[in-house]
Short mmCIF file of C-alpha atoms in Angstrom, two decimals:
data_model
loop_
_atom_site.label_atom_id
_atom_site.label_comp_id
_atom_site.label_asym_id
_atom_site.label_seq_id
_atom_site.Cartn_x
_atom_site.Cartn_y
_atom_site.Cartn_z
CA UNK B 1139 -13.73 2.47 -23.96
CA UNK B 1140 -13.38 5.92 -21.97
CA UNK B 1141 -10.56 7.99 -23.60
CA UNK B 1142 -10.22 10.60 -20.48
CA UNK B 1143 -6.85 10.47 -19.03
CA UNK B 1144 -5.63 8.18 -16.21
CA UNK B 1145 -2.81 8.95 -14.15
CA UNK B 1146 -0.98 6.49 -11.94
CA UNK B 1147 1.29 8.34 -9.65
CA UNK B 1148 3.82 5.65 -8.47
CA UNK B 1149 3.42 4.17 -11.70
CA UNK B 1150 6.89 2.44 -11.76
CA UNK B 1151 6.30 0.77 -8.21
CA UNK B 1152 4.92 -2.63 -7.55
CA UNK B 1153 1.16 -1.86 -6.97
CA UNK B 1154 1.12 1.07 -9.73
CA UNK B 1155 2.95 -1.25 -12.27
CA UNK B 1156 0.18 -3.79 -11.67
CA UNK B 1157 -2.48 -1.04 -11.99
CA UNK B 1158 -1.17 0.10 -15.35
CA UNK B 1159 -1.07 -3.28 -16.59
CA UNK B 1160 -4.66 -3.79 -15.47
CA UNK B 1161 -5.92 -0.63 -16.84
CA UNK B 1162 -4.24 -1.49 -20.44
CA UNK B 1163 -6.14 -5.21 -20.17
CA UNK B 1164 -9.42 -3.12 -19.73
CA UNK B 1165 -8.70 -1.23 -22.97
CA UNK B 1166 -7.82 2.12 -21.47
CA UNK B 1167 -5.10 3.85 -23.78
CA UNK B 1168 -4.79 7.21 -22.24
CA UNK B 1169 -2.58 6.31 -19.42
CA UNK B 1170 0.20 8.32 -17.78
CA UNK B 1171 2.58 6.61 -15.52
CA UNK B 1172 4.65 8.72 -13.15
CA UNK B 1173 7.16 7.79 -10.64
CA UNK B 1174 10.55 9.10 -9.26
CA UNK B 1175 13.01 6.56 -10.32
CA UNK B 1176 14.66 6.33 -13.67
CA UNK B 1177 12.58 4.37 -16.08
CA UNK B 1178 15.15 1.59 -16.10
CA UNK B 1179 14.44 1.12 -12.43
CA UNK B 1180 10.54 0.65 -12.89
CA UNK B 1181 9.17 -2.67 -11.84
CA UNK B 1182 7.06 -2.97 -15.17
CA UNK B 1183 7.20 -0.63 -18.10
CA UNK B 1184 4.70 -0.84 -21.08
CA UNK B 1185 4.20 0.42 -24.35
CA UNK B 1186 1.59 2.82 -25.60
CA UNK B 1187 1.71 4.45 -22.07
CA UNK B 1188 3.23 8.23 -21.48
CA UNK B 1189 5.71 7.82 -18.92
CA UNK B 1190 7.41 10.58 -16.70
CA UNK B 1191 10.12 10.52 -14.31
CA UNK B 1192 9.20 13.29 -11.89
CA UNK B 1193 9.69 14.04 -8.03
CA UNK B 1194 5.99 14.54 -6.80
CA UNK B 1195 7.15 16.22 -3.40
CA UNK B 1196 7.54 18.94 -5.46
CA UNK B 1197 4.28 21.24 -6.68
CA UNK B 1198 5.49 22.34 -10.12
CA UNK B 1199 5.82 18.34 -10.66
CA UNK B 1200 2.47 17.59 -9.47
CA UNK B 1201 0.84 19.97 -11.64
CA UNK B 1202 2.92 18.42 -14.55
CA UNK B 1203 1.67 15.05 -13.79
CA UNK B 1204 -2.14 16.06 -13.56
CA UNK B 1205 -2.44 18.62 -16.38
CA UNK B 1206 -5.35 17.15 -18.39
CA UNK B 1207 -6.00 14.15 -15.95
CA UNK B 1208 -9.85 13.09 -15.25
CA UNK B 1209 -8.79 10.09 -12.88
CA UNK B 1210 -5.89 9.88 -10.68
CA UNK B 1211 -4.62 6.78 -8.36
CA UNK B 1212 -2.17 8.13 -5.90
CA UNK B 1213 0.37 5.24 -4.95
CA UNK B 1214 3.13 7.47 -4.50
CA UNK B 1215 4.94 7.21 -1.27
CA UNK B 1216 8.70 6.58 0.02
CA UNK B 1217 7.75 3.20 1.88
CA UNK B 1218 8.75 -0.13 2.52
CA UNK B 1219 8.32 -2.81 5.19
CA UNK B 1220 8.69 -2.60 8.98
CA UNK B 1221 12.59 -2.45 8.70
CA UNK B 1222 12.35 0.63 6.35
CA UNK B 1223 9.34 2.17 8.22
CA UNK B 1224 10.97 1.92 11.65
CA UNK B 1225 14.42 3.37 10.67
CA UNK B 1226 13.20 6.22 8.04
CA UNK B 1227 10.35 8.11 10.03
CA UNK B 1228 11.25 11.28 8.43
CA UNK B 1229 11.49 10.07 5.00
CA UNK B 1230 8.13 8.43 5.29
CA UNK B 1231 6.32 11.65 6.86
CA UNK B 1232 7.95 13.75 3.67
CA UNK B 1233 5.47 11.97 1.28
CA UNK B 1234 2.88 13.93 2.81
CA UNK B 1235 4.26 16.63 0.44
CA UNK B 1236 3.23 14.31 -2.19
CA UNK B 1237 -0.41 13.85 -1.55
CA UNK B 1238 -0.83 17.52 -0.44
CA UNK B 1239 0.55 19.17 -3.81
CA UNK B 1240 -1.21 16.14 -5.74
CA UNK B 1241 -4.28 17.44 -4.04
CA UNK B 1242 -3.49 21.12 -5.04
CA UNK B 1243 -2.86 20.19 -8.64
CA UNK B 1244 -6.21 18.20 -8.76
CA UNK B 1245 -8.07 21.29 -7.59
CA UNK B 1246 -6.63 23.32 -10.18
CA UNK B 1247 -7.59 21.13 -12.99
CA UNK B 1248 -10.57 20.14 -12.16
CA UNK B 1249 -10.04 16.39 -11.69
CA UNK B 1250 -13.08 14.29 -11.86
CA UNK B 1251 -11.89 11.31 -9.18
CA UNK B 1252 -9.02 11.07 -6.92
CA UNK B 1253 -7.78 7.84 -5.15
CA UNK B 1254 -5.57 7.71 -2.30
CA UNK B 1255 -3.75 4.57 -1.06
CA UNK B 1256 -3.80 4.62 2.68
CA UNK B 1257 -2.49 1.83 5.03
CA UNK B 1258 -3.68 -0.09 8.05
CA UNK B 1259 -0.52 1.70 9.41
CA UNK B 1260 -3.04 4.42 10.55
CA UNK B 1261 -4.85 2.13 13.21
CA UNK B 1262 -4.38 2.83 16.99
CA UNK B 1263 -1.45 1.06 18.42
CA UNK B 1264 -3.59 0.23 21.74
CA UNK B 1265 -5.71 -1.65 19.30
CA UNK B 1266 -3.07 -3.85 17.97
CA UNK B 1267 -1.38 -5.12 21.36
CA UNK B 1268 -2.23 -8.91 21.19
CA UNK B 1269 -1.34 -11.35 18.27
CA UNK B 1270 -5.09 -12.58 18.42
CA UNK B 1271 -6.23 -9.11 17.80
CA UNK B 1272 -9.70 -8.06 16.99
CA UNK B 1273 -9.87 -7.34 13.41
CA UNK B 1274 -9.81 -3.51 12.80
CA UNK B 1275 -12.80 -1.54 11.85
CA UNK B 1276 -12.37 1.78 10.15
CA UNK B 1277 -13.36 3.72 13.46
CA UNK B 1278 -10.33 2.34 15.47
CA UNK B 1279 -8.10 4.85 13.52
CA UNK B 1280 -9.43 7.25 16.37
CA UNK B 1281 -8.38 8.34 19.15
CA UNK B 1282 -5.38 8.56 16.57
CA UNK B 1283 -2.27 6.53 17.75
CA UNK B 1284 -0.69 5.43 14.28
CA UNK B 1285 2.47 4.07 13.65
CA UNK B 1286 4.90 6.56 14.24
CA UNK B 1287 6.21 8.39 11.18
CA UNK B 1288 4.78 6.43 7.98
CA UNK B 1289 1.26 6.04 10.06
CA UNK B 1290 0.92 9.73 10.97
CA UNK B 1291 1.72 10.52 7.25
CA UNK B 1292 -1.16 8.14 5.79
CA UNK B 1293 -3.24 9.44 8.53
CA UNK B 1294 -3.14 13.07 8.26
CA UNK B 1295 -3.30 12.56 4.25
CA UNK B 1296 -6.47 10.95 4.76
CA UNK B 1297 -7.74 13.94 6.37
CA UNK B 1298 -6.32 16.07 3.79
CA UNK B 1299 -8.35 13.95 1.14
CA UNK B 1300 -11.51 14.70 3.26
CA UNK B 1301 -11.14 18.36 3.58
CA UNK B 1302 -10.22 18.86 -0.44
CA UNK B 1303 -13.36 17.00 -0.97
CA UNK B 1304 -15.64 19.20 1.62
CA UNK B 1305 -14.14 22.47 1.01
CA UNK B 1306 -13.01 22.21 -2.93
CA UNK B 1307 -15.47 19.61 -4.24
CA UNK B 1308 -12.48 17.22 -5.32
CA UNK B 1309 -13.98 13.79 -5.41
CA UNK B 1310 -11.44 11.76 -3.05
CA UNK B 1311 -11.65 8.07 -2.40
CA UNK B 1312 -9.59 6.46 0.18
CA UNK B 1313 -8.47 2.60 0.58
CA UNK B 1314 -6.40 1.56 3.58
CA UNK B 1315 -4.20 -1.20 2.14
CA UNK B 1316 -3.36 -4.09 4.17
CA UNK B 1317 -0.06 -5.92 3.34
CA UNK B 1318 -0.22 -6.43 -0.37
CA UNK B 1319 2.17 -8.97 -1.92
CA UNK B 1320 2.49 -10.60 -5.36
CA UNK B 1321 4.73 -10.72 -8.69
CA UNK B 1322 7.25 -7.92 -9.13
CA UNK B 1323 6.96 -6.89 -5.25
CA UNK B 1324 10.15 -5.85 -3.37
CA UNK B 1325 11.88 -8.80 -2.06
CA UNK B 1326 15.32 -7.51 -1.19
CA UNK B 1327 17.39 -3.93 -0.27
CA UNK B 1328 15.56 -3.41 2.83
CA UNK B 1329 11.97 -2.20 1.62
CA UNK B 1330 10.61 -5.64 1.36
CA UNK B 1331 7.76 -6.53 3.12
CA UNK B 1332 7.15 -9.95 5.20
CA UNK B 1333 5.83 -12.37 2.54
CA UNK B 1334 8.84 -11.54 0.48
CA UNK B 1335 11.14 -11.43 2.86
CA UNK B 1336 10.50 -14.68 4.54
CA UNK B 1337 10.36 -16.08 0.75
CA UNK B 1338 13.79 -14.86 -0.28
CA UNK B 1339 15.14 -16.36 2.89
CA UNK B 1340 13.55 -19.74 2.40
CA UNK B 1341 15.28 -19.73 -0.91
CA UNK B 1342 18.49 -18.72 0.10
CA UNK B 1343 18.58 -21.35 3.00
CA UNK B 1344 17.52 -24.15 0.45
CA UNK B 1345 20.17 -23.07 -2.08
CA UNK B 1346 23.00 -22.05 0.11
CA UNK B 1347 22.68 -25.66 2.18
CA UNK B 1348 22.56 -23.61 5.51
CA UNK B 1349 19.04 -24.78 6.69
CA UNK B 1350 18.59 -21.72 9.01
CA UNK B 1351 16.33 -18.73 9.25
CA UNK B 1352 16.04 -15.60 11.23
CA UNK B 1353 12.77 -14.39 12.13
CA UNK B 1354 12.08 -10.77 13.41
CA UNK B 1355 10.38 -10.64 16.71
CA UNK B 1356 8.82 -13.83 18.16
CA UNK B 1357 7.01 -15.10 14.96
CA UNK B 1358 3.88 -14.88 17.01
CA UNK B 1359 2.97 -11.34 15.83
CA UNK B 1360 0.03 -11.76 13.25
CA UNK B 1361 -0.88 -9.76 10.07
CA UNK B 1362 -3.52 -10.32 7.05
CA UNK B 1363 -1.90 -10.54 3.67
CA UNK B 1364 -3.86 -9.59 0.46
CA UNK B 1365 -2.93 -10.84 -3.27
CA UNK B 1366 -2.16 -7.92 -5.70
CA UNK B 1367 -5.21 -9.17 -7.77
CA UNK B 1368 -7.49 -8.27 -4.90
CA UNK B 1369 -5.72 -5.02 -4.27
CA UNK B 1370 -6.17 -4.05 -7.89
CA UNK B 1371 -10.05 -5.14 -8.08
CA UNK B 1372 -10.76 -3.28 -4.73
CA UNK B 1373 -8.84 -0.40 -5.75
CA UNK B 1374 -10.75 0.40 -8.81
CA UNK B 1375 -14.04 -0.60 -7.29
CA UNK B 1376 -13.66 2.09 -4.36
CA UNK B 1377 -12.81 4.84 -6.80
CA UNK B 1378 -15.87 4.13 -8.95
CA UNK B 1379 -18.03 3.68 -5.71
CA UNK B 1380 -19.82 6.23 -3.33
CA UNK B 1381 -17.62 5.45 -0.21
CA UNK B 1382 -17.01 8.60 1.05
CA UNK B 1383 -14.66 7.50 4.05
CA UNK B 1384 -11.52 5.66 4.54
CA UNK B 1385 -12.40 2.25 4.02
CA UNK B 1386 -10.30 -1.32 4.86
CA UNK B 1387 -8.75 -3.25 1.96
CA UNK B 1388 -7.47 -6.44 3.01
CA UNK B 1389 -7.75 -10.01 3.76
CA UNK B 1390 -9.57 -10.88 6.93
CA UNK B 1391 -7.45 -14.22 6.92
CA UNK B 1392 -5.31 -13.73 9.94
CA UNK B 1393 -1.58 -15.36 9.74
CA UNK B 1394 1.22 -15.48 12.11
CA UNK B 1395 4.75 -14.92 10.75
CA UNK B 1396 5.40 -18.50 12.00
CA UNK B 1397 2.47 -19.84 9.99
CA UNK B 1398 3.95 -17.61 7.28
CA UNK B 1399 7.42 -19.52 7.44
CA UNK B 1400 5.18 -23.19 7.51
CA UNK B 1401 3.90 -22.17 4.39
CA UNK B 1402 6.98 -21.40 2.51
CA UNK B 1403 8.70 -24.01 3.70
CA UNK B 1404 6.35 -26.60 2.52
CA UNK B 1405 6.21 -24.95 -0.99
CA UNK B 1406 9.98 -25.38 -0.97
CA UNK B 1407 10.11 -28.50 0.38
CA UNK B 1408 12.44 -27.76 3.54
CA UNK B 1409 12.51 -27.48 7.05
CA UNK B 1410 14.89 -24.68 8.85
CA UNK B 1411 16.01 -23.98 12.09
CA UNK B 1412 14.65 -21.16 13.10
CA UNK B 1413 16.43 -18.03 15.26
CA UNK B 1414 14.17 -15.09 16.43
CA UNK B 1415 15.81 -11.65 16.52
CA UNK B 1416 13.62 -9.78 19.29
CA UNK B 1417 15.52 -6.73 18.78
CA UNK B 1418 14.89 -6.36 15.08
CA UNK B 1419 11.68 -4.37 13.94
CA UNK B 1420 8.44 -6.17 14.36
CA UNK B 1421 5.75 -3.46 14.14
CA UNK B 1422 2.55 -3.97 16.25
CA UNK B 1423 1.86 -7.75 17.82
CA UNK B 1424 -1.48 -7.88 15.94
CA UNK B 1425 -3.04 -6.49 12.66
CA UNK B 1426 -6.18 -7.63 10.96
CA UNK B 1427 -8.92 -6.35 8.62
CA UNK B 1428 -12.46 -6.13 9.80
CA UNK B 1429 -14.29 -6.42 6.29
CA UNK B 1430 -17.77 -5.69 7.45
CA UNK B 1431 -18.22 -2.26 5.66
CA UNK B 1432 -16.47 -3.04 2.40
CA UNK B 1433 -18.94 -6.54 2.27
CA UNK B 1434 -21.87 -3.73 2.79
CA UNK B 1435 -20.81 -1.54 0.26
CA UNK B 1436 -19.45 -3.61 -2.47
CA UNK B 1437 -20.79 -6.75 -1.92
CA UNK B 1438 -17.40 -8.10 -1.99
CA UNK B 1439 -14.05 -8.22 -0.12
CA UNK B 1440 -10.39 -9.63 -0.82
#
């Protein structure tokens, strides 16, 4: 097995923790996981992995994180579900420091491969007005009109990856994640995304006997949701591919929020009275992943 050092930035988080686990399953042993959270707050912790608590917004911390690294997965960001994104735009924007300083460190230390986790929030708002949205192609990010705050940071950081590749020779790869969910995902505290939030609300309703659920928006807004295993497979395939430009990584199965509630209700064996909070953060009306490019490039899709 390749003994070169792999660094997972955001390794104490949801996706990062699963990525570390998957790399260990593959037999990799020279792994460094980095996260801003104290170790007892990491989602998953593994023996035999070097673990660093660092604030990767700081340039010196990024150099400490990447020294000796051959491959870097940048999954680190201050982010969450729509409630967090819409109410913390400045904090989301500050993640630009993480990717910028990591790219500078990657250049300094001659990192072989650098992966950046972008987001479908980079896509132009005027392409996501209707629930029955036309699936978003990679080219739909321009002319730029991304999600305010978080989406702008992701789009800018995509460009930073491109220019570090063009100007300094850093081999960068970028995937635009579409709503990742699965075990160990955040489910409360304000940073959770729709699948976990809906699941939590249905469970609470069943256990409490108060058979009602509040849904943000009118419930007709649409999304696609990607299971963590597909995210891991796609992330690593893109990292080791010849795909130079940002590419969609998401399911092309479009689901309404009402439909998501239907699914969780069926699993829980319960039907709930639905109330709709039209003033709550709900994001764009429709978003789905066009997977034509990833099928062409990888002969695979989530």
